[in-house]
Short mmCIF file of C-alpha atoms and ligand atoms in Angstrom, two decimals:
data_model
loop_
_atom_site.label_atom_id
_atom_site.label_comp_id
_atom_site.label_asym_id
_atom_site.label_seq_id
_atom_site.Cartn_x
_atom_site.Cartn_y
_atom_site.Cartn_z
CA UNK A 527 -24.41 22.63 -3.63
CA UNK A 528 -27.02 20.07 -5.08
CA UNK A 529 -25.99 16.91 -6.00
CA UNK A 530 -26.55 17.53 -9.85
CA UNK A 531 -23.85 19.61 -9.94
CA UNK A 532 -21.26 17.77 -8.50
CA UNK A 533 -19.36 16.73 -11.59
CA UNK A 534 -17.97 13.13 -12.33
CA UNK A 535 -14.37 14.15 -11.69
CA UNK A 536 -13.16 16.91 -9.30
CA UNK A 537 -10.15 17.64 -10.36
CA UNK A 538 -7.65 20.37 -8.07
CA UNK A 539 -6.15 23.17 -9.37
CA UNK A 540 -2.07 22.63 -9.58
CA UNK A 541 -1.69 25.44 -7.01
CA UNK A 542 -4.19 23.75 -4.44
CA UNK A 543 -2.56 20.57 -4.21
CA UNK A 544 -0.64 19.45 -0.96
CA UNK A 545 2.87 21.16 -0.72
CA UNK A 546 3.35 19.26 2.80
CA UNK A 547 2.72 15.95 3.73
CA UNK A 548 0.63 15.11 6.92
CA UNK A 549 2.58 12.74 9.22
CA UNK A 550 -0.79 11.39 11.25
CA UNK A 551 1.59 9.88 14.21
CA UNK A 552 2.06 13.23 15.63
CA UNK A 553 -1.75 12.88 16.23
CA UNK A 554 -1.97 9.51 17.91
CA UNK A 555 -2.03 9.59 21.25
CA UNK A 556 -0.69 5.84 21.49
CA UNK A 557 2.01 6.11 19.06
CA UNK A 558 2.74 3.13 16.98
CA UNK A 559 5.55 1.14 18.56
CA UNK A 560 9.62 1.41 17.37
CA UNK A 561 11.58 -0.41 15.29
CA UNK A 562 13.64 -2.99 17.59
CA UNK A 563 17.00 -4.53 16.73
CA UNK A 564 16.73 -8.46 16.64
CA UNK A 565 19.84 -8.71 18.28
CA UNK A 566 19.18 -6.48 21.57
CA UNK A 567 15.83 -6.02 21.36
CA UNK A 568 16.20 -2.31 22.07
CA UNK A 569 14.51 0.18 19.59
CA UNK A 570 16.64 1.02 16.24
CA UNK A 571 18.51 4.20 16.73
CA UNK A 572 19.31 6.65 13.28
CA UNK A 573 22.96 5.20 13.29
CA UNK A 574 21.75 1.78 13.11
CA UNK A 575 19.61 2.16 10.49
CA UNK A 576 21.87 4.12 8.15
CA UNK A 577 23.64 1.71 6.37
CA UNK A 578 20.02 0.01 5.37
CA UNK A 579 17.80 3.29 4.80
CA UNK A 580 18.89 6.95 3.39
CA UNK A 581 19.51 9.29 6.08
CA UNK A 582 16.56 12.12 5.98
CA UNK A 583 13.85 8.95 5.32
CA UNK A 584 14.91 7.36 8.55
CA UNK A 585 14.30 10.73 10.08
CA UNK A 586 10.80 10.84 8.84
CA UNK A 587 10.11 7.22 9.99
CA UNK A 588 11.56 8.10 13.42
CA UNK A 589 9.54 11.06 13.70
CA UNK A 590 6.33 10.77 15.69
CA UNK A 591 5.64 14.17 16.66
CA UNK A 592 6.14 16.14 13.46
CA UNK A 593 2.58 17.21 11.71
CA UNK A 594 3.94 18.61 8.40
CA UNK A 595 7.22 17.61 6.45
CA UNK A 596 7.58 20.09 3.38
CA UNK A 597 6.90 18.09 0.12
CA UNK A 598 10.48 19.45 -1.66
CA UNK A 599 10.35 21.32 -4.65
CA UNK A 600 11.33 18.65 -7.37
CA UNK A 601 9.38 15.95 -5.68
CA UNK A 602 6.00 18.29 -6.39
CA UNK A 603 7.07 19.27 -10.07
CA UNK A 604 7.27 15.33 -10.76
CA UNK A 605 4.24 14.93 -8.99
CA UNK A 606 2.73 17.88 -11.51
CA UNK A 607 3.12 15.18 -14.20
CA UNK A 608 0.48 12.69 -12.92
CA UNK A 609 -1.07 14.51 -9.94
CA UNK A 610 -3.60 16.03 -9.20
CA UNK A 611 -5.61 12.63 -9.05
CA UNK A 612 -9.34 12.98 -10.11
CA UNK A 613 -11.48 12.03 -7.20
CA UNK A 614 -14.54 10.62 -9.35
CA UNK A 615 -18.13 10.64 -8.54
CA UNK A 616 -19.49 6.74 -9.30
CA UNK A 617 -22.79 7.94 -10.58
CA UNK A 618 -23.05 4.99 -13.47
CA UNK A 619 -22.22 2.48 -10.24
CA UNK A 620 -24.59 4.24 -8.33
CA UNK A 621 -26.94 3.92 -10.88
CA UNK A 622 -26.21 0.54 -11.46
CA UNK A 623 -26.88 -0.40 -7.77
CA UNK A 624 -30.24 1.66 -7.45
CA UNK A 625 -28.71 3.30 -4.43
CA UNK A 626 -29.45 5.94 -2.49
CA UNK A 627 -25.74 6.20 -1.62
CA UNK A 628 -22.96 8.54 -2.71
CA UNK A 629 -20.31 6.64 -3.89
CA UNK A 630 -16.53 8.20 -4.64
CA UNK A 631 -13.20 6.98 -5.52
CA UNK A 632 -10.33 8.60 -5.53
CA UNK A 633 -7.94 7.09 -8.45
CA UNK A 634 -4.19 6.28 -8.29
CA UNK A 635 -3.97 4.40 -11.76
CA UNK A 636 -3.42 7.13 -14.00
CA UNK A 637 0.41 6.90 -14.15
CA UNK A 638 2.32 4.17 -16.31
CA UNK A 639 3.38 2.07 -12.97
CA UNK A 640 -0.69 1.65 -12.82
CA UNK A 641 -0.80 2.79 -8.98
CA UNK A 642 -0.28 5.20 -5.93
CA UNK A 643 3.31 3.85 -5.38
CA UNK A 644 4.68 6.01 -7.39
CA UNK A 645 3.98 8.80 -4.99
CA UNK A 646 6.65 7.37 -2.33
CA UNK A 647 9.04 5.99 -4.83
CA UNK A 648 10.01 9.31 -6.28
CA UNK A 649 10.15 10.93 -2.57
CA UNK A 650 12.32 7.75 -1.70
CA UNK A 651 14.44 8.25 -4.89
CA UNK A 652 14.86 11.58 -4.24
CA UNK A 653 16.37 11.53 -0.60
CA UNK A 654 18.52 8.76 -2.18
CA UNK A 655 19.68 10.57 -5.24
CA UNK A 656 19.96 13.89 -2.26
CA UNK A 657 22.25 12.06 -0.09
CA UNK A 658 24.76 11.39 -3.21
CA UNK A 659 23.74 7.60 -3.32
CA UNK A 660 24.66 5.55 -6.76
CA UNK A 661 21.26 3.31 -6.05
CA UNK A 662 18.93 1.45 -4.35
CA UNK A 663 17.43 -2.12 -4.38
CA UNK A 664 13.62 -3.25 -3.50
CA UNK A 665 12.11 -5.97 -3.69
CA UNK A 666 8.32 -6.49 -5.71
CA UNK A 667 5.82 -9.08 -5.48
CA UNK A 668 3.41 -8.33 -7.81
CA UNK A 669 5.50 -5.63 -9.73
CA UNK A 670 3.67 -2.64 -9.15
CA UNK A 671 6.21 -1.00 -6.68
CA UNK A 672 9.56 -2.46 -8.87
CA UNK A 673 8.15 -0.68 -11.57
CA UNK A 674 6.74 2.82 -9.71
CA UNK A 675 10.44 2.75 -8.20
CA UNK A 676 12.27 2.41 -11.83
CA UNK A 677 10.31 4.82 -12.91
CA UNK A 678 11.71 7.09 -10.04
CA UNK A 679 14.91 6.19 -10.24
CA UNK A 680 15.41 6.55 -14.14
CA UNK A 681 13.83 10.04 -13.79
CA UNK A 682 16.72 10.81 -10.90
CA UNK A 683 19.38 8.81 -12.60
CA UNK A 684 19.41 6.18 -10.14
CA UNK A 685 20.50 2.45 -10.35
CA UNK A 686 17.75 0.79 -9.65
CA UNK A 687 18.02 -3.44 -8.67
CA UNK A 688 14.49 -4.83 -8.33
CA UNK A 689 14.64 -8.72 -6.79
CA UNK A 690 10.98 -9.75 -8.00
CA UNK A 691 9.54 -12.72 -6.16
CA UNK A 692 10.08 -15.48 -8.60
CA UNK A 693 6.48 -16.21 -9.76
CA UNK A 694 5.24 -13.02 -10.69
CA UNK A 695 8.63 -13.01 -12.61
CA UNK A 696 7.59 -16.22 -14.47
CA UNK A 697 3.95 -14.84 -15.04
CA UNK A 698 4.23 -11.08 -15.21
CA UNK A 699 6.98 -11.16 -18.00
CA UNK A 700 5.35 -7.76 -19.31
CA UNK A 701 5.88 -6.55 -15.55
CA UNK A 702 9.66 -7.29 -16.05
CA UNK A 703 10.20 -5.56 -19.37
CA UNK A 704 8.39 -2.00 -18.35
CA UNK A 705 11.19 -2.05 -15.06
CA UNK A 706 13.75 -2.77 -17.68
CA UNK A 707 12.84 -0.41 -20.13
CA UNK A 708 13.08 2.24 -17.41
CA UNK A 709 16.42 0.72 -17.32
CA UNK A 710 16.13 -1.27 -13.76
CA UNK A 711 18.09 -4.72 -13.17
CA UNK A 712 15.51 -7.49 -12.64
CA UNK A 713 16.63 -10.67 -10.94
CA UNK A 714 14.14 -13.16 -9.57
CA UNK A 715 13.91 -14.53 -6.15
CA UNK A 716 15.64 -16.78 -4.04
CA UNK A 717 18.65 -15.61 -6.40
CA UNK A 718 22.38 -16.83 -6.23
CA UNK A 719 23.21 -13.45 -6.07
CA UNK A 720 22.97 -13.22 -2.04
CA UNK A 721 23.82 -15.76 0.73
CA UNK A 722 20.28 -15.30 2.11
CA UNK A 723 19.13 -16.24 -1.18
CA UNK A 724 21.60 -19.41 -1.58
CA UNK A 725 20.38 -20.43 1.56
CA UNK A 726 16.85 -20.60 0.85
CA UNK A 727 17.03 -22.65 -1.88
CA UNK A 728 19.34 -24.87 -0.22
CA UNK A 729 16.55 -25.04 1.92
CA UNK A 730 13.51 -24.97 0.03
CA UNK A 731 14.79 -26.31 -3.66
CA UNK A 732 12.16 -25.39 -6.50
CA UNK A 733 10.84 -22.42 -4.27
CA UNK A 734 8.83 -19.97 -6.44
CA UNK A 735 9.58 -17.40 -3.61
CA UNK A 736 7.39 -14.77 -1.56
CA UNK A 737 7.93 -10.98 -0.96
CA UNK A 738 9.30 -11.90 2.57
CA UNK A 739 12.17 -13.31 0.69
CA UNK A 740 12.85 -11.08 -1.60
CA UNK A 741 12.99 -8.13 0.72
CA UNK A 742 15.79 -10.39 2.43
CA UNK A 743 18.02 -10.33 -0.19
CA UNK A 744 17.18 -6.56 -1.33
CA UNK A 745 18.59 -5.66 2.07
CA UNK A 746 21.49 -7.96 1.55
CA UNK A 747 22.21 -6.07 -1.72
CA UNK A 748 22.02 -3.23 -0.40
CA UNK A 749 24.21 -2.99 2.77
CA UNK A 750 26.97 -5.28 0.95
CA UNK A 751 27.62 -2.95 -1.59
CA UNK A 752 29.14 1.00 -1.21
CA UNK A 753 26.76 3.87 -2.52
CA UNK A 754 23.29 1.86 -2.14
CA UNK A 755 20.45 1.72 0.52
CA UNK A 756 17.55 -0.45 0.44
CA UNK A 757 13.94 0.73 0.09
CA UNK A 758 10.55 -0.12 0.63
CA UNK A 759 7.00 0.47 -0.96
CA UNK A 760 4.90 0.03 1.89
CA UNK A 761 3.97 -0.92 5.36
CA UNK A 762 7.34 1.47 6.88
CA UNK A 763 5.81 5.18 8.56
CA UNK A 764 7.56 6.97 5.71
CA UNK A 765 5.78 4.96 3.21
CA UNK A 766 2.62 6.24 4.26
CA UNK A 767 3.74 9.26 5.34
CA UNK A 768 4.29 10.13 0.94
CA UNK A 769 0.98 8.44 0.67
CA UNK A 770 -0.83 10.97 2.52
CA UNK A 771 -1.22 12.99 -0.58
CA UNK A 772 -3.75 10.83 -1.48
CA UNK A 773 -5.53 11.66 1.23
CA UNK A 774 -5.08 15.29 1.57
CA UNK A 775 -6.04 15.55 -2.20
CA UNK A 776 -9.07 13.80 -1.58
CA UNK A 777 -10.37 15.50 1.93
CA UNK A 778 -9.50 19.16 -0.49
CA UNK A 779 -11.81 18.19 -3.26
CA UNK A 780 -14.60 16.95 -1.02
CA UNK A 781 -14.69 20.15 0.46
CA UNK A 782 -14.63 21.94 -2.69
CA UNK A 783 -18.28 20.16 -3.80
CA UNK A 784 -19.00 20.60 -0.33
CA UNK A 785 -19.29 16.97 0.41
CA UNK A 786 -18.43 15.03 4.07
CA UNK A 787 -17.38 11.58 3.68
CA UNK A 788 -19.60 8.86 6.10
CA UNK A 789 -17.22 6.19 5.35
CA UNK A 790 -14.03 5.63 4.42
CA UNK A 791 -12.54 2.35 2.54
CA UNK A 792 -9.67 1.37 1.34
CA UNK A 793 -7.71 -2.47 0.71
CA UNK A 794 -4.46 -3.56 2.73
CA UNK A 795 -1.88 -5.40 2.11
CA UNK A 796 1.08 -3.52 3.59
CA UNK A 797 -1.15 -0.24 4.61
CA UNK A 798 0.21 2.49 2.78
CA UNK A 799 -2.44 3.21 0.52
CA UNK A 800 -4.96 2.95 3.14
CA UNK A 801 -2.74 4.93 5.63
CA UNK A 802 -2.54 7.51 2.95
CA UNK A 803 -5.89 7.75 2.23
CA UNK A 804 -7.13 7.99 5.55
CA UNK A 805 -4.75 9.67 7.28
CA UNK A 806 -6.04 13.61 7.03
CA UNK A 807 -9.85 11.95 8.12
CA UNK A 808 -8.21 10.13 10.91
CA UNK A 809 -5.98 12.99 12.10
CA UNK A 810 -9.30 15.45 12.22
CA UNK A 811 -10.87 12.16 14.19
CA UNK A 812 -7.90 11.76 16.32
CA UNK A 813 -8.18 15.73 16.97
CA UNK A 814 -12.30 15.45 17.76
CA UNK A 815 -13.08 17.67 14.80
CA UNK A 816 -15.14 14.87 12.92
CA UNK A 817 -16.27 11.29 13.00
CA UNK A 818 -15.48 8.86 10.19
CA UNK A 819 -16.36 5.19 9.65
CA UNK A 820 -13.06 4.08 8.16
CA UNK A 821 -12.52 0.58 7.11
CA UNK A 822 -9.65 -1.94 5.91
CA UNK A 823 -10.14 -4.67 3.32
CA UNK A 824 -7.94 -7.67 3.49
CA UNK A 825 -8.09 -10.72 1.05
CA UNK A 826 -9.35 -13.94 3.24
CA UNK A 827 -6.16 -15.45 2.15
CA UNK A 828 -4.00 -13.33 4.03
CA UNK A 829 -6.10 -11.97 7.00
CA UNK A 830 -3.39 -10.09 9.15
CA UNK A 831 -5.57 -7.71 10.86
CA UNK A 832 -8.82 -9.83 10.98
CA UNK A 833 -7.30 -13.03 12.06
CA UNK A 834 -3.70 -11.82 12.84
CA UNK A 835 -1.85 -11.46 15.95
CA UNK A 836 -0.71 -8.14 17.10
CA UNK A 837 3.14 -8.28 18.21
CA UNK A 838 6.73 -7.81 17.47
CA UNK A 839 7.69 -9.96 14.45
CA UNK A 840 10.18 -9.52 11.33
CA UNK A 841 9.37 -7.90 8.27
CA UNK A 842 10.94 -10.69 6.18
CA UNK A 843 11.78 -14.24 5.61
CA UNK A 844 15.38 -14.42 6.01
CA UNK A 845 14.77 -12.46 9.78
CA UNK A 846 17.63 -9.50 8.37
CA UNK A 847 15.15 -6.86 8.88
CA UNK A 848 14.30 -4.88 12.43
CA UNK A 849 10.95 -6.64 14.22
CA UNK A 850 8.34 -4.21 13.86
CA UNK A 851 5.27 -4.33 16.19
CA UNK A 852 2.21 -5.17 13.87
CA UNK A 853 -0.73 -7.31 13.29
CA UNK A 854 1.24 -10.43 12.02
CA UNK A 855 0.20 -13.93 10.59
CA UNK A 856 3.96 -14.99 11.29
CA UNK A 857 6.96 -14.01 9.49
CA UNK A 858 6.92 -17.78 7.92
CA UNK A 859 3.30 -17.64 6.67
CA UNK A 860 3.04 -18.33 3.08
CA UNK A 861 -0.29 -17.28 1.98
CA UNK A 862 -2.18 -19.56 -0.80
CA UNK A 863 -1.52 -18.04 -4.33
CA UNK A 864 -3.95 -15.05 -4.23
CA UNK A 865 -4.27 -13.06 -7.68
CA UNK A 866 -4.37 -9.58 -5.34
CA UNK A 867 -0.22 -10.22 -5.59
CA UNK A 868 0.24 -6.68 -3.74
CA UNK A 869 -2.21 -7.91 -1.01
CA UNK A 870 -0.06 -11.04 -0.11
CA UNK A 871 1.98 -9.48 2.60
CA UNK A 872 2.08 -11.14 6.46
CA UNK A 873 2.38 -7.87 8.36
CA UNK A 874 0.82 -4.57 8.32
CA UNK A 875 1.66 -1.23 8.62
CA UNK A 876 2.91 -0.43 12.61
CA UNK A 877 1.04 2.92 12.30
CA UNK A 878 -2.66 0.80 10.91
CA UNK A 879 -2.16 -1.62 13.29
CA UNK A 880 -2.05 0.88 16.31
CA UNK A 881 -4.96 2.37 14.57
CA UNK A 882 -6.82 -0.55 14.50
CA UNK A 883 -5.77 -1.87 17.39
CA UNK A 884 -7.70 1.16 19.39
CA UNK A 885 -10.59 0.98 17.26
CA UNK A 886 -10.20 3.42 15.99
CA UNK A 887 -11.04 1.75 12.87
CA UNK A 888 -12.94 -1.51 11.54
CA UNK A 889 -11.20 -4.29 9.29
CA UNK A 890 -12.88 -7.32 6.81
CA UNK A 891 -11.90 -9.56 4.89
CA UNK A 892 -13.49 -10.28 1.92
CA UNK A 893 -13.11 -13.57 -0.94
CA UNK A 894 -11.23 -13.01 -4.04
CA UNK A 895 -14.30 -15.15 -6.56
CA UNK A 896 -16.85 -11.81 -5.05
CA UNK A 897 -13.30 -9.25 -5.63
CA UNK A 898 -13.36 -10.03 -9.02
CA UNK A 899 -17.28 -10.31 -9.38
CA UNK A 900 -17.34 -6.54 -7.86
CA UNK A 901 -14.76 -5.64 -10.28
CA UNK A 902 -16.21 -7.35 -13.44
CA UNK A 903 -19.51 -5.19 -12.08
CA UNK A 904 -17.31 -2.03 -11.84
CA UNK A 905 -15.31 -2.05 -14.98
CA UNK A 906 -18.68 -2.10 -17.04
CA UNK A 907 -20.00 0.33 -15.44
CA UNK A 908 -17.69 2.53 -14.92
CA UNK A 909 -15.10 2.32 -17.71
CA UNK A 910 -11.60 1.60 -15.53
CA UNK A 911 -10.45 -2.13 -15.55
CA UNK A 912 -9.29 -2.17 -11.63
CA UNK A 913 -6.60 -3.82 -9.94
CA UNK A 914 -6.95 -6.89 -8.34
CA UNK A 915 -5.95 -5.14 -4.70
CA UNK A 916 -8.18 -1.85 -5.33
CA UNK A 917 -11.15 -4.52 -6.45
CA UNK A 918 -11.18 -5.60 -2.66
CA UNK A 919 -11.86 -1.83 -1.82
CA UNK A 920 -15.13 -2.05 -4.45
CA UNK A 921 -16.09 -4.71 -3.23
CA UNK A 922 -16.79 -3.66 0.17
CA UNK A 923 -17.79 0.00 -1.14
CA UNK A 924 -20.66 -1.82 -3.25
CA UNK A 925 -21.72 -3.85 0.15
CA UNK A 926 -21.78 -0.52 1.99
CA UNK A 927 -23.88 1.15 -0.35
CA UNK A 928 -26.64 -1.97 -0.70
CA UNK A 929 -26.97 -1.41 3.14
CA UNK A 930 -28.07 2.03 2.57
CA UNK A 931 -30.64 0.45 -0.49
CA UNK A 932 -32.20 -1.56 2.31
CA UNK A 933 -32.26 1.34 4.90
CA UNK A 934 -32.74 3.82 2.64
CA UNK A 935 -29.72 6.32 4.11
CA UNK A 936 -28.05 8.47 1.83
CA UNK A 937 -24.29 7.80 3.46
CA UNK A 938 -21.77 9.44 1.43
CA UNK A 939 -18.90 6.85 0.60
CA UNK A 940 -15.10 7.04 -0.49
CA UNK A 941 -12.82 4.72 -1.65
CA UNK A 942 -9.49 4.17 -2.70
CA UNK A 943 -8.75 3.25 -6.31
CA UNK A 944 -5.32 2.38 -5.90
CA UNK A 945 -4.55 1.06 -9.56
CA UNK A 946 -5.25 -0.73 -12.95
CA UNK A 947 -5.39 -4.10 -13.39
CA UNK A 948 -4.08 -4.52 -17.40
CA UNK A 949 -1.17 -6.93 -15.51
CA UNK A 950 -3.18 -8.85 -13.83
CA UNK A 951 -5.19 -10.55 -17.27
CA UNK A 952 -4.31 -14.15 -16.36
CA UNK A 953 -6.48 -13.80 -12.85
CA UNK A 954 -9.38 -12.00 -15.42
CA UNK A 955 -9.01 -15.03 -17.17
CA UNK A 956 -9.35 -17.53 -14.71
CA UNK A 957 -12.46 -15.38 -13.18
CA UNK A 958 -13.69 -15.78 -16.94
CA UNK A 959 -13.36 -19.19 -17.59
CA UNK A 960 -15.15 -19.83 -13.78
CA UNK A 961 -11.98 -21.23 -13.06
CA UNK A 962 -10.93 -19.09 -9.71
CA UNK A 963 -11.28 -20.58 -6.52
CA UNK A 964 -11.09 -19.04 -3.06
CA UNK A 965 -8.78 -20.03 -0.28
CA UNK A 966 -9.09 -19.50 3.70
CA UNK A 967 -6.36 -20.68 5.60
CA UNK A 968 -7.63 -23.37 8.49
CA UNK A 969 -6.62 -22.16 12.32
CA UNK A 970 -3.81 -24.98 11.72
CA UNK A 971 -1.91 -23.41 9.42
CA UNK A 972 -2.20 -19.58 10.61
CA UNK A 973 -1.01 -21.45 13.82
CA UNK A 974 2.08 -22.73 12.15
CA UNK A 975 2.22 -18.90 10.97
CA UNK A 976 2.09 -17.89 14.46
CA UNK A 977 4.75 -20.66 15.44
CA UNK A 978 7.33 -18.57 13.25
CA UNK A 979 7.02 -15.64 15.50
CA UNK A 980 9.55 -14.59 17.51
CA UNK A 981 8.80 -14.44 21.61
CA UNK A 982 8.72 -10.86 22.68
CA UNK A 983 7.27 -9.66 25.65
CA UNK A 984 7.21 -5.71 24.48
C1 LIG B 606 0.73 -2.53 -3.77
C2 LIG B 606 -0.67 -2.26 -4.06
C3 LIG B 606 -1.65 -2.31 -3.05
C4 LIG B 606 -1.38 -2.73 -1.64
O1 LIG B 606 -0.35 -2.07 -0.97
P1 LIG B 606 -0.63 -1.11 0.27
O2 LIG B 606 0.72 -0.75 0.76
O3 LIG B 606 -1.43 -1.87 1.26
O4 LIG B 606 -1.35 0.06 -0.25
C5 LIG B 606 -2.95 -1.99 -3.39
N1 LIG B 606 -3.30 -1.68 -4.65
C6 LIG B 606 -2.38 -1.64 -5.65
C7 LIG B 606 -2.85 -1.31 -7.03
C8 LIG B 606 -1.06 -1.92 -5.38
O5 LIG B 606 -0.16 -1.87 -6.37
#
């Protein structure tokens, strides 16, 4: 097909999108590591994780050798409402550039929560609502995932109790009200609500909190009450295991304008959209069947893969939480306050960091003053007003495709669009006014990070 007639959106049929998700762990050949329990250090068995996590999701995050999990029937008629996602053709950023490149993104923002989360939070919803539960609690940083979840949860008649780091609760006050009005609790954290809470600001009076935190006293919630389990938007195998719609979506409508992708980008914070994305390319890499350059994007604020160490550490604050093996900047790292709130995470996906760690794909990190130039660049060209955390994504896909200017190669690029950025108008603001300023931690403190770490030798 000739490039003229690949249209600006390819949009899939209803009846050609995914009706399984790909689980890309049954194609690594060093599978990411287990879950341990802090107490024994021996990996998490299913009865151990019950009381935290609903019973058929720990099954999927245990399972490394499964390819395909059915999507379930009322999980892909909810989907029908905001999926298919278009996977658009950036000829006016093209354009713009004076590139030789092809440049595609696939977008995630065209759903009220304003990103791909809501793919996993109605499959997490679902298996809760499934196993007879009365609710769940979550934690959200930047609000995206508190809000993808209530959305779930109201549509499966679900109590829903978001703990929402206490800044973005201050700031994000129109965050707060679209969780509510899908009827969600809202409390922000450290709370009084939970001893883990209490205890932290005992500890730390006048905190304004940090997601490690509030997933501490979501779990709390959770396994001290009858009828609720805890759940998680990101970085857990499941997570990205929903996610890989994204990616089988994408790798369908490429072939469909008879397109190959050279390289592959998409940001990180926890790795779920990123793991979704990629995972389909990566399994057909994993298999032999194709070569991809794939790469991560990580604010220089929070550098867990380019700077991080790769070891067993906890997922949270409070240490409630199993260690997971991952590329860590210490459970007790507080990253400087970075606008890309859903980038602001210590740890990454186990299943990334394997990934990574096998190079089997690259990582950079990239300033947030150039993010928001990149997205400034993108929004008027191309119409969408991005997200802070899919802006790190353009930024890197705009670098790529200046490369080929200069060499004059015609690479074909994708990336991730993971959301819109109308929540995020104060850090427009500051960009606006030239008032942002970038932050890279010094070796000292990403050592104190590291100091946090528990001493494993697994
Ligand atoms: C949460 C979020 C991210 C980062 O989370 P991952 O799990 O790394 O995908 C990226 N973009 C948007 C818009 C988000 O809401």
């Amino acid at each position: 097909m000739s490039q003229n007639n690949i249209p600006y959106k390819t949009y899939l049929e209803e009846s050609e999108m995914p009706k399984q998700w790909y689980n890309v762990r049954a194609d690594m050949k060093n599978k990411p590591a287990p879950l341990l329990n802090p107490a024994t250090l021996e990996p998490m068995k299913f009865e151990e994780l019950r009381p935290v996590f609903c019973d058929e999701l720990i099954k999927q995050e245990m399972d490394d050798t499964t390819p395909y999990f059915d999507i379930p029937q009322e999980i892909l008629d909810f989907y029908k409402m905001y999926r298919p996602s278009p996977l658009v053709r950036a000829y006016f950023l093209e354009k713009y550039l004076d590139t030789p490149a092809k440049i595609y993104y696939k977008f995630e923002g065209n759903n009220t929560s304003g990103s791909h989360k809501l793919n996993s939070a109605i499959a997490q919803a679902y298996y809760a609502k499934k196993q007879g539960l009365k609710g769940v609690t979550t934690e959200t940083g930047a609000g995206q995932w508190g809000t993808a979840l209530s959305m779930a949860c109201s549509y499966f008649d679900l109590d829903c109790e978001v703990y929402m780091v206490k800044c973005s609760y201050e700031q994000k006050p129109f965050r707060r009200e679209v969780m509510r009005t899908y009827g969600a609790s809202v409390t922000p954290s450290p709370s009084e609500k939970t001893e883990v809470g209490r205890k932290i600001l005992a500890e730390f009076p006048g905190t304004t909190g940090s997601l490690g935190c509030a997933i501490s006293e979501a779990v709390e919630a959770a396994t001290s009450k009858e009828g609720y389990r805890y759940v998680l938007g990101s970085v857990l195998n499941q997570v990205l295991l929903h996610q890989s719609v994204i990616g089988l979506e994408t790798k369908t409508a490429l072939d469909k304008i008879g397109e190959k992708a050279d390289i592959i980008i998409g940001c990180a914070g926890g790795g779920s959209n990123l793991g979704g994305l990629i995972s389909t390319f990566m399994g057909e890499k994993l298999r032999g069947e194709a070569d991809y350059r794939i790469v991560a994007v990580e604010p220089a604020s929070c550098p867990s893969l380019t700077r991080g160490k790769f070891a067993y550490d906890f997922c949270d604050t409070g240490k409630v939480c199993p260690l997971a093996k991952m590329y860590t900047l210490g459970n007790g790292f507080i990253p400087s306050a970075n606008h890309a709130g859903g980038l602001r995470y210590h740890g990454m996906s186990s299943v990334v960091s394997q990934l990574y760690e096998d190079k089997l794909m690259e990582a950079v990190s990239v300033e947030q003053t150039e993010v928001f130039e990149a997205a400034v660049k993108f929004a008027r060209v191309e119409g969408i007003l991005p997200a802070p955390e899919s802006s790190h994504a353009i930024k890197v896909a705009i670098n790529e495709a200046l490369k080929c200017k200069e060499t004059g190669e015609e690479k074909t690029i994708v990336f991730g669009l993971t959301g819109t950025g109308y929540f995020d108008m104060v850090a427009y603001q500051k960009y606006n006014d030239g008032e942002m300023s970038d932050y890279i931690p010094t070796e000292e403190e990403l050592e104190k990070g590291f100091a946090t770490m528990p001493v494993i030798d697994k």
